[in-house]
mmCIF file of C-alpha atoms in Angstrom:
data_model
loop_
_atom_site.group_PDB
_atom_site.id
_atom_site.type_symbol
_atom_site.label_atom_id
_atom_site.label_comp_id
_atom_site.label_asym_id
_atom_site.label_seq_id
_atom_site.Cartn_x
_atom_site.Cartn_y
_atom_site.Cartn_z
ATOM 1 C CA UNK A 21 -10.539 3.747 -28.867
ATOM 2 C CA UNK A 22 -9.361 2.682 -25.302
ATOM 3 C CA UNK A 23 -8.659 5.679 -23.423
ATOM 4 C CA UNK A 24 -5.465 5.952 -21.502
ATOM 5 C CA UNK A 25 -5.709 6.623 -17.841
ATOM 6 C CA UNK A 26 -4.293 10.610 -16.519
ATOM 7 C CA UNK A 27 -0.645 10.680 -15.572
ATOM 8 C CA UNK A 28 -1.483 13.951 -13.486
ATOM 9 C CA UNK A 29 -1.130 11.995 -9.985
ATOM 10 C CA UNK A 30 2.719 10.611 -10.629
ATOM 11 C CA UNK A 31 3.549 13.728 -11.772
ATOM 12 C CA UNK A 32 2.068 15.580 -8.442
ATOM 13 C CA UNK A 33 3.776 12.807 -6.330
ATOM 14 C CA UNK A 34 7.208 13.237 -7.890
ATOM 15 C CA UNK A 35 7.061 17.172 -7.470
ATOM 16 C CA UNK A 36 5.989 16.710 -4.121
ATOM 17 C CA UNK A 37 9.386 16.881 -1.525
ATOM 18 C CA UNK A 38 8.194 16.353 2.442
ATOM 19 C CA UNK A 39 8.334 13.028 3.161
ATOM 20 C CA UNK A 40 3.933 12.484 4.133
ATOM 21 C CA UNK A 41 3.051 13.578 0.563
ATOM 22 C CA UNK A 42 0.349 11.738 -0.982
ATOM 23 C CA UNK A 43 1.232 8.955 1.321
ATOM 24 C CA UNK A 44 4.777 9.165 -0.213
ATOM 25 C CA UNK A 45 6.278 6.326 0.303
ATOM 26 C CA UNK A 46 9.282 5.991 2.957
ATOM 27 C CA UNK A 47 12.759 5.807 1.101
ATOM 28 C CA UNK A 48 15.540 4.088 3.419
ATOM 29 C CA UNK A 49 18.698 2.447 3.219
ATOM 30 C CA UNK A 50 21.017 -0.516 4.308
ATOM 31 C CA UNK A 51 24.810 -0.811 2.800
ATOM 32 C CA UNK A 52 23.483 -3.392 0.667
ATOM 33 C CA UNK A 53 20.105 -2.007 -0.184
ATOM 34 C CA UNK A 54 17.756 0.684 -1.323
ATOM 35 C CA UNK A 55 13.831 0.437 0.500
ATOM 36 C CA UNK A 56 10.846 1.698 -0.250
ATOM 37 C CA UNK A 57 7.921 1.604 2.809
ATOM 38 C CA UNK A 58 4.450 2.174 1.415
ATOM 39 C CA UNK A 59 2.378 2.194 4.617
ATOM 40 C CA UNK A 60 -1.342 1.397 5.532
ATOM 41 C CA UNK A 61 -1.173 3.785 7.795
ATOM 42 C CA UNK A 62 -0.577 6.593 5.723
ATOM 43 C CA UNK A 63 -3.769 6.229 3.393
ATOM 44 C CA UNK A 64 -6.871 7.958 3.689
ATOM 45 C CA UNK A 65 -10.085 5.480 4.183
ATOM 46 C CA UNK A 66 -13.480 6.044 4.106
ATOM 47 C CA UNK A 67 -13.877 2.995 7.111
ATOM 48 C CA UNK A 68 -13.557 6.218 9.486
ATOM 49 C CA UNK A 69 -13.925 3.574 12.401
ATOM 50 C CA UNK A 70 -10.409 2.029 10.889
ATOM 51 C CA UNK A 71 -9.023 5.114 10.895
ATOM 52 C CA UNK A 72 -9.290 6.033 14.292
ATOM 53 C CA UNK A 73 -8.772 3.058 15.944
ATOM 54 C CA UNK A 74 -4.981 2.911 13.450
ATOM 55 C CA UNK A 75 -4.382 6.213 15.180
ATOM 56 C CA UNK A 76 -5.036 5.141 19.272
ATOM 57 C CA UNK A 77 -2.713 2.131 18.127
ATOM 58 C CA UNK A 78 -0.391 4.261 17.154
ATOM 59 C CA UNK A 79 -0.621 7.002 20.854
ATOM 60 C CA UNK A 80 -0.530 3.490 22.385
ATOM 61 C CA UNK A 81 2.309 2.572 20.314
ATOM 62 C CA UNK A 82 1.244 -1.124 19.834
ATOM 63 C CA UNK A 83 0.946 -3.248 16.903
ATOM 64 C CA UNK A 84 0.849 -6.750 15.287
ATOM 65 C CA UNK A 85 1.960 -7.894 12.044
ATOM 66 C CA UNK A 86 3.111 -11.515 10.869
ATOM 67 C CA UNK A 87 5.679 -11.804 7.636
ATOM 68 C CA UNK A 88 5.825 -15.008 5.200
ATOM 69 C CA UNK A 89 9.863 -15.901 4.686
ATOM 70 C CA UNK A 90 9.953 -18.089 1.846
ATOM 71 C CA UNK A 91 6.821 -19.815 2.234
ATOM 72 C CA UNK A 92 6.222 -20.075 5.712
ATOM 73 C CA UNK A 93 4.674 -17.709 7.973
ATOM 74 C CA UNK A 94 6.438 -16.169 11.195
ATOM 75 C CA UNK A 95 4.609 -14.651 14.439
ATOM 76 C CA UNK A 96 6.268 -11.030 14.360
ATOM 77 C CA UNK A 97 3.585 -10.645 17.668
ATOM 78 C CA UNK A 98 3.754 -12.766 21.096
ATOM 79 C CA UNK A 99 0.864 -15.106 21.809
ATOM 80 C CA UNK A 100 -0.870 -15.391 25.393
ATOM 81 C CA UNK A 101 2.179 -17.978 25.790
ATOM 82 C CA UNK A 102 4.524 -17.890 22.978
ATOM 83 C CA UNK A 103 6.992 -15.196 22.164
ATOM 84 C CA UNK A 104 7.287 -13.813 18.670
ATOM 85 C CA UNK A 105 9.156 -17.006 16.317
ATOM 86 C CA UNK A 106 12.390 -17.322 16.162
ATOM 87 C CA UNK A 107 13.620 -15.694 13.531
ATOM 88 C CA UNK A 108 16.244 -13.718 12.606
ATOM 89 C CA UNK A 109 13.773 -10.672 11.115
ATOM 90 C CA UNK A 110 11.635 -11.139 13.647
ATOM 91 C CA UNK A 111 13.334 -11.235 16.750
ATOM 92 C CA UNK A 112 15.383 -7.871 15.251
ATOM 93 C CA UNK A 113 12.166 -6.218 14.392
ATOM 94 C CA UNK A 114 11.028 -6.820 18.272
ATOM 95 C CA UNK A 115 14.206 -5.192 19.312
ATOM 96 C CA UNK A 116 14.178 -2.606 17.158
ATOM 97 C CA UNK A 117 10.972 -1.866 17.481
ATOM 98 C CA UNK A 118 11.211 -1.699 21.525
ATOM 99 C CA UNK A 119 14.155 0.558 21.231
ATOM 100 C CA UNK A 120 11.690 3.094 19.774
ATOM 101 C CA UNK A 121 9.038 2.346 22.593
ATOM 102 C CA UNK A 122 6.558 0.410 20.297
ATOM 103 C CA UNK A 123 5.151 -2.847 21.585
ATOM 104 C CA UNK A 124 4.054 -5.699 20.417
ATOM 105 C CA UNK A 125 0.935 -7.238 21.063
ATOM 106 C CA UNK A 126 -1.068 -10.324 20.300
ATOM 107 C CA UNK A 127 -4.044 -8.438 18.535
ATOM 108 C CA UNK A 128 -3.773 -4.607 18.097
ATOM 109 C CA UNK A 129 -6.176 -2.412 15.493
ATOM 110 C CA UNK A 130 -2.472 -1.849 13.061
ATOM 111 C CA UNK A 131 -2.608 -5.940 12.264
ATOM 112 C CA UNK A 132 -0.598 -5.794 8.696
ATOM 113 C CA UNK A 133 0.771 -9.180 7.292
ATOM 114 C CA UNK A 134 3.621 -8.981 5.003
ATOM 115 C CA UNK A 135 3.768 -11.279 2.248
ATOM 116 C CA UNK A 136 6.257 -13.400 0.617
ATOM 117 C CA UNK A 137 8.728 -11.631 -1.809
ATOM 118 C CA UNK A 138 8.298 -11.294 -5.860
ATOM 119 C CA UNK A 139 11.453 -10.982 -7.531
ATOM 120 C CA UNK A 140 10.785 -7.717 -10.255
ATOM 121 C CA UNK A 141 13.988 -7.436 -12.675
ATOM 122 C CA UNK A 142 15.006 -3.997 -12.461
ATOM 123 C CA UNK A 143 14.081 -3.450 -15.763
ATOM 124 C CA UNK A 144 10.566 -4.105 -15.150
ATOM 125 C CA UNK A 145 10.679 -1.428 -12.187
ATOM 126 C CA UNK A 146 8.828 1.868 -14.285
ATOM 127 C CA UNK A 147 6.460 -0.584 -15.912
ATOM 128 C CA UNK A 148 5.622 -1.513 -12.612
ATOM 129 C CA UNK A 149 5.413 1.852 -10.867
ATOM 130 C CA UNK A 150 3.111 2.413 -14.069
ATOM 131 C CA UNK A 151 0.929 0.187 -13.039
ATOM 132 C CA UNK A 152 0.702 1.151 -9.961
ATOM 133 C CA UNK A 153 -0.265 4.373 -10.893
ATOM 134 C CA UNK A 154 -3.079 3.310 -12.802
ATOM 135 C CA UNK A 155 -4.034 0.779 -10.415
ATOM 136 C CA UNK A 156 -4.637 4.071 -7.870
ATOM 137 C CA UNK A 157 -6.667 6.446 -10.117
ATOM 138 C CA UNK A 158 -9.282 3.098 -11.098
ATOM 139 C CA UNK A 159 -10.044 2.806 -6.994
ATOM 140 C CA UNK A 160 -10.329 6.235 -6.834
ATOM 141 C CA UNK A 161 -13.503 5.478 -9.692
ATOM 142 C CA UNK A 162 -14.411 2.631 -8.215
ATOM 143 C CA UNK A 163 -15.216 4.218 -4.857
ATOM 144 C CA UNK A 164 -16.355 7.237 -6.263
ATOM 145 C CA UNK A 165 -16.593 11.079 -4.712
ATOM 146 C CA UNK A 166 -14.264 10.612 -1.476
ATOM 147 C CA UNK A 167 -16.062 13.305 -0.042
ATOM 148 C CA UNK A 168 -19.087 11.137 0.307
ATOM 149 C CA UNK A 169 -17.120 7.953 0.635
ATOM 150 C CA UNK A 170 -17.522 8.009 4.848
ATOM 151 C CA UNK A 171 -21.541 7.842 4.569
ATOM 152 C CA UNK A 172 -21.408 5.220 2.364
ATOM 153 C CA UNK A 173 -19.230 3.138 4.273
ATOM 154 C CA UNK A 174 -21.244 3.403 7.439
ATOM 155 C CA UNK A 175 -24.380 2.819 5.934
ATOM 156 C CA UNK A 176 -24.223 0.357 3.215
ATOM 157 C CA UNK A 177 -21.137 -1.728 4.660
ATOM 158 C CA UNK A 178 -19.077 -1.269 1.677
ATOM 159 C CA UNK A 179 -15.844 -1.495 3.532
ATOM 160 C CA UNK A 180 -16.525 -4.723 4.241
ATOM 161 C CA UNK A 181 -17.160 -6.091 0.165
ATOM 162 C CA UNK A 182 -13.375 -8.123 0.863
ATOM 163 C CA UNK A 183 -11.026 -7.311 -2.006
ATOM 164 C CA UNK A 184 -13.843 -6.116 -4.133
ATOM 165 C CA UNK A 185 -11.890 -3.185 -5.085
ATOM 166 C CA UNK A 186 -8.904 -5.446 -6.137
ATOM 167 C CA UNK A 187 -11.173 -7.727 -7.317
ATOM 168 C CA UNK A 188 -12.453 -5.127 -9.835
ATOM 169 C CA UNK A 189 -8.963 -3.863 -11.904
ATOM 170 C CA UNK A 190 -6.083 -6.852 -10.652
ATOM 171 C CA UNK A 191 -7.157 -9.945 -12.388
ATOM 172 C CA UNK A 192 -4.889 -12.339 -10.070
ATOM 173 C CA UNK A 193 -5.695 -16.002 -9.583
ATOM 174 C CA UNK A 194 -8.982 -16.459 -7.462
ATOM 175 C CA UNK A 195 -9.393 -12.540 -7.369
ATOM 176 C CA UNK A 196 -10.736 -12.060 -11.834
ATOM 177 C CA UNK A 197 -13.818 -11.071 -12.561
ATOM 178 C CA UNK A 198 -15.406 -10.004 -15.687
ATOM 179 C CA UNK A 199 -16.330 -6.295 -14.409
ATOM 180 C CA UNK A 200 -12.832 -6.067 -13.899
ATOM 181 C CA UNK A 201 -11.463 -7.431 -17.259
ATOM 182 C CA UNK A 202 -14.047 -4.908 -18.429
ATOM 183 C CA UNK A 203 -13.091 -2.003 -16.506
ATOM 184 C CA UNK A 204 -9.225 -3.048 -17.290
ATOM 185 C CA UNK A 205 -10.150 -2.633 -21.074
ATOM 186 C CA UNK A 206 -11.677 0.607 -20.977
ATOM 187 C CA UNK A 207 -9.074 2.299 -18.893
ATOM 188 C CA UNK A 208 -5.820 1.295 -20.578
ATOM 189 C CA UNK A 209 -4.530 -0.710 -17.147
ATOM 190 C CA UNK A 210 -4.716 -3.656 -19.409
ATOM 191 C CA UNK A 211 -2.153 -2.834 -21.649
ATOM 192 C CA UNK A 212 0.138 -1.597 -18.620
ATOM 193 C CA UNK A 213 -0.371 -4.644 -16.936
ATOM 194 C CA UNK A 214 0.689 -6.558 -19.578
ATOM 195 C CA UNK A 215 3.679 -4.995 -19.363
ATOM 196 C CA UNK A 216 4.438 -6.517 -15.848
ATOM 197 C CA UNK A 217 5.587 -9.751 -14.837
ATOM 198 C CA UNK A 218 2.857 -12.587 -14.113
ATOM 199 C CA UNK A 219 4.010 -13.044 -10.637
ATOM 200 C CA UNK A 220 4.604 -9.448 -9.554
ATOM 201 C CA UNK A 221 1.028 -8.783 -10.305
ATOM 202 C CA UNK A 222 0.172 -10.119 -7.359
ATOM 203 C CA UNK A 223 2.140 -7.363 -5.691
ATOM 204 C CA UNK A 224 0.535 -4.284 -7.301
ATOM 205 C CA UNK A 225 -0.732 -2.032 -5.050
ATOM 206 C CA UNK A 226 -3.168 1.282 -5.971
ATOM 207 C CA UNK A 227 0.012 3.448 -4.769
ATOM 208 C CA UNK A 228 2.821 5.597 -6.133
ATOM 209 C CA UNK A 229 6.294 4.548 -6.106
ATOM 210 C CA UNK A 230 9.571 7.059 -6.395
ATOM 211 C CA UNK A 231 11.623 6.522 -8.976
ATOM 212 C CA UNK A 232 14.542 4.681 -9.614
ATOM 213 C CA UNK A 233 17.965 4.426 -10.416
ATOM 214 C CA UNK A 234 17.562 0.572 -11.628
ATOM 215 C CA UNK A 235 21.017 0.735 -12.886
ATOM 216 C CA UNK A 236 22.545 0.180 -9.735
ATOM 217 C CA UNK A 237 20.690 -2.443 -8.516
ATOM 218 C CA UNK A 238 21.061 -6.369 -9.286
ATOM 219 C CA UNK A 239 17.482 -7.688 -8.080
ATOM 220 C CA UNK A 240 14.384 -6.293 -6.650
ATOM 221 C CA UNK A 241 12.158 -7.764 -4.481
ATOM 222 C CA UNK A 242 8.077 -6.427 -3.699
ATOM 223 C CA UNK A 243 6.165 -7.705 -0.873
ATOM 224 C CA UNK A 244 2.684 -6.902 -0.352
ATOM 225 C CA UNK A 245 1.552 -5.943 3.325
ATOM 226 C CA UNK A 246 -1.929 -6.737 3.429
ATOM 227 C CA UNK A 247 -3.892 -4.217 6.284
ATOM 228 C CA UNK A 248 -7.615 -3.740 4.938
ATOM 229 C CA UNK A 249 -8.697 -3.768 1.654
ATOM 230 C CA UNK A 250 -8.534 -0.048 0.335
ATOM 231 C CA UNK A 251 -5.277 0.587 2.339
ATOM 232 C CA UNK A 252 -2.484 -2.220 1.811
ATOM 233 C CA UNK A 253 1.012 -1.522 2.097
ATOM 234 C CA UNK A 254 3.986 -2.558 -0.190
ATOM 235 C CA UNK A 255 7.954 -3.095 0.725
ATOM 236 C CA UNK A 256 10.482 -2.409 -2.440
ATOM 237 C CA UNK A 257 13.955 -3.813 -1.807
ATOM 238 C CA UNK A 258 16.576 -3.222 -4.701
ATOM 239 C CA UNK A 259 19.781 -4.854 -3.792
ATOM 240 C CA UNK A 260 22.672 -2.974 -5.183
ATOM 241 C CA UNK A 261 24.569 -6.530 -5.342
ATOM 242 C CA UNK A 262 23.926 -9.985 -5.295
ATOM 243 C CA UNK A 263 21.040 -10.313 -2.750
ATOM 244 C CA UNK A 264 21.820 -12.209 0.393
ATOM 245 C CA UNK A 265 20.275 -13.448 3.932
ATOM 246 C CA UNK A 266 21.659 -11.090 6.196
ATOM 247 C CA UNK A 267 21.061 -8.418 3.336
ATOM 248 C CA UNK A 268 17.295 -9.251 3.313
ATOM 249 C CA UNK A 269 17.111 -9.417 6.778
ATOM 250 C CA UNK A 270 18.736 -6.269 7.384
ATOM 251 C CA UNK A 271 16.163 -4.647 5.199
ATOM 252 C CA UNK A 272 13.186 -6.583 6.207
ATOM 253 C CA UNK A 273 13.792 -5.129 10.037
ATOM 254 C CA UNK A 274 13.959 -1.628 8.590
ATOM 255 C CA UNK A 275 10.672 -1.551 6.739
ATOM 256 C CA UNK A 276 8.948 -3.515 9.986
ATOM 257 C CA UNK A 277 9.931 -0.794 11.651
ATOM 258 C CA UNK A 278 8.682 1.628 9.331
ATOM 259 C CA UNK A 279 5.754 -0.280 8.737
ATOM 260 C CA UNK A 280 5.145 0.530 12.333
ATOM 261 C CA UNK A 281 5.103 3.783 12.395
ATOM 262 C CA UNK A 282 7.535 3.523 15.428
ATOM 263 C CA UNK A 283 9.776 6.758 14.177
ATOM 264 C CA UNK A 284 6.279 8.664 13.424
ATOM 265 C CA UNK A 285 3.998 10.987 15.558
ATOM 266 C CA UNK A 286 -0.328 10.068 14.893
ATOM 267 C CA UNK A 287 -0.304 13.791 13.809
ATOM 268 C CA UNK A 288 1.868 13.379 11.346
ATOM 269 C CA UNK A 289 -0.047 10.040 9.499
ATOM 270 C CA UNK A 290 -3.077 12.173 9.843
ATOM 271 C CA UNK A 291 -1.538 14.809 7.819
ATOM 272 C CA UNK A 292 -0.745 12.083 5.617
ATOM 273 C CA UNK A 293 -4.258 10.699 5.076
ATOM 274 C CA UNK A 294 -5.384 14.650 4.666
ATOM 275 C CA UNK A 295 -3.289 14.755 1.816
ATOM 276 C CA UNK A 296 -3.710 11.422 0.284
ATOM 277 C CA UNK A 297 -7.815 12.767 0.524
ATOM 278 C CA UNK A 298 -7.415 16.307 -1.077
ATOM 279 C CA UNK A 299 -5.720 14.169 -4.044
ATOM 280 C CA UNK A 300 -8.493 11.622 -4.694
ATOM 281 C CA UNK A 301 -11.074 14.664 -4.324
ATOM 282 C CA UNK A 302 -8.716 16.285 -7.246
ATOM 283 C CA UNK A 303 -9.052 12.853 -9.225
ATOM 284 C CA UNK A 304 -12.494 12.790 -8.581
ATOM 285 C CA UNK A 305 -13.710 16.045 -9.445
ATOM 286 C CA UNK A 306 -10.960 16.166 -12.318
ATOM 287 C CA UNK A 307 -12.352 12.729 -13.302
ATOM 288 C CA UNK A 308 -16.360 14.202 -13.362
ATOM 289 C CA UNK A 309 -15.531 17.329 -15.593
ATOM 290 C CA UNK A 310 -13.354 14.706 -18.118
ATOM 291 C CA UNK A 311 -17.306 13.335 -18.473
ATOM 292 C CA UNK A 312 -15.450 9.836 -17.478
ATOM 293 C CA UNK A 313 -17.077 10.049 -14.225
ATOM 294 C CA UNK A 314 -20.733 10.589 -12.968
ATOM 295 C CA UNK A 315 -21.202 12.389 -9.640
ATOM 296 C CA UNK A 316 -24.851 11.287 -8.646
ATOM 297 C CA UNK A 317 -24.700 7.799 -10.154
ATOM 298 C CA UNK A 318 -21.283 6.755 -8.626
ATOM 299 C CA UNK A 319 -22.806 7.708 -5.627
ATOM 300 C CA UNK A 320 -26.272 6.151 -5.421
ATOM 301 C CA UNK A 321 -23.686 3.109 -6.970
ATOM 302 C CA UNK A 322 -22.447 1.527 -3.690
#
């Protein structure tokens, strides 16, 4: 009998109230919108090189990112001699961005791309989230005992295995594999995926998301912010009416900005990865007395 992933983790996140809570996502508003920020940033890695270079970006207050608008793909950082394109969201996000005293720059160590939007029907929202939640507790498997995660990294190059960990559990186009299909099957994500739209799959992220309301919101659009492989981002806009330009552009500059950590202190994301680490060591450990997990042999495994 397939055997249901543990809902222990949402229900942790949802009782938890300060904002850097298992990398709790950031909850913001526009007049015509809800948003919800998952940042790189706030995730704990195991590429402890990553980590530390994210945080100097972030004392130094610089950062890159590009966004895709519909299909095509917009500097959001200057080049040696081109400014940042000439676009609506990006030119606000600049300003924005400056008024906080973050800069941009051609190639910092916080690069995050944001991709192009998947429309989710509210509806589909929990089923979603769901997913999500799943999604999370499987990399936590696949990676094995955090604690030991660091070592691993640094000597067997595993951060480096390119959406192998996505590879394994989201069966998108170009990105299936039959360990994952297998590892889908015997953890229940299979069914919850099914559940989701085709093309929002593509957005799932191993994160938790809040909750919702999804009566009083019209349409609701994910974007995936791609950083490194283990820590992606995610941007949730719910438009509380019919969604328009200056709507999505009015959001879009809000979750750049959040994106960049521009209103946050480096103390404060490491707090954030501390906590996102004591919950996968919970996982973990709660995973190895379950008998679903094997301490030694997930970690002789990567």
């Amino acid at each position: 009998m397939k055997r249901m992933l543990r809902t222990r983790p949402l229900a942790i996140a949802m009782a938890c109230v300060p904002l850097y809570c298992t990398a709790q996502p950031l909850e913001l508003d526009t007049d015509a919108a809800h948003i919800i920020v998952v940042r790189p940033l706030d995730f704990w890695s195991g590429d402890t090189s990553m980590q530390r270079d994210t945080l100097d970006a972030m004392r130094s207050r610089q950062v890159s990112y590009d966004i895709m608008l519909d299909g095509t793909r917009y500097r959001g950082s200057p080049l040696v001699l081109q400014g940042v394109s000439d676009n609506p969201v990006t030119l606000g996000a600049q300003a924005a961005l400056a008024a906080r005293g973050t800069t941009l720059v051609r190639r910092s160590a916080y690069l995050f791309h944001v991709l192009d939007a998947t429309v989710l029907a509210p509806a589909d929202y929990a089923k979603f989230a769901k997913a999500q939640l799943d999604y999370r507790q499987l990399l936590v498997r696949r990676e094995g005992d955090p604690r030991t995660l660091p070592a691993r990294v640094r000597f067997r190059n595993i951060a480096g295995d390119a959406l192998s960990i996505g590879a394994l559990f989201i069966p998108v186009p170009g990105l299936g594999t039959a360990a994952g299909a297998q590892a889908m099957a015997n953890s229940g994500i299979a069914e919850d995926l099914g559940n989701v739209p085709r093309p929002a799959r593509a957005a799932l992220i191993p994160a938790v998301l809040p909750s919702l309301d999804t009566g009083a919101y019209r349409q609701i659009d994910v974007r995936r912010v791609d950083f490194t492989p283990d820590t992606p981002g995610e941007i949730v806009i719910a438009y509380r009416s019919d969604k328009t330009p200056q709507a999505e552009q009015e959001a879009l500059v809000q979750a750049i900005v959040a994106l960049a950590g521009a209103d946050t202190t480096a103390d404060e994301v490491d707090s954030a990865r501390q906590t996102d680490f004591k919950e996968r060591v919970e996982m973990w450990d709660a995973c190895v007395a379950d008998g679903e997990c094997q301490k030694e042999a997930s970690n002789d495994r990567q």
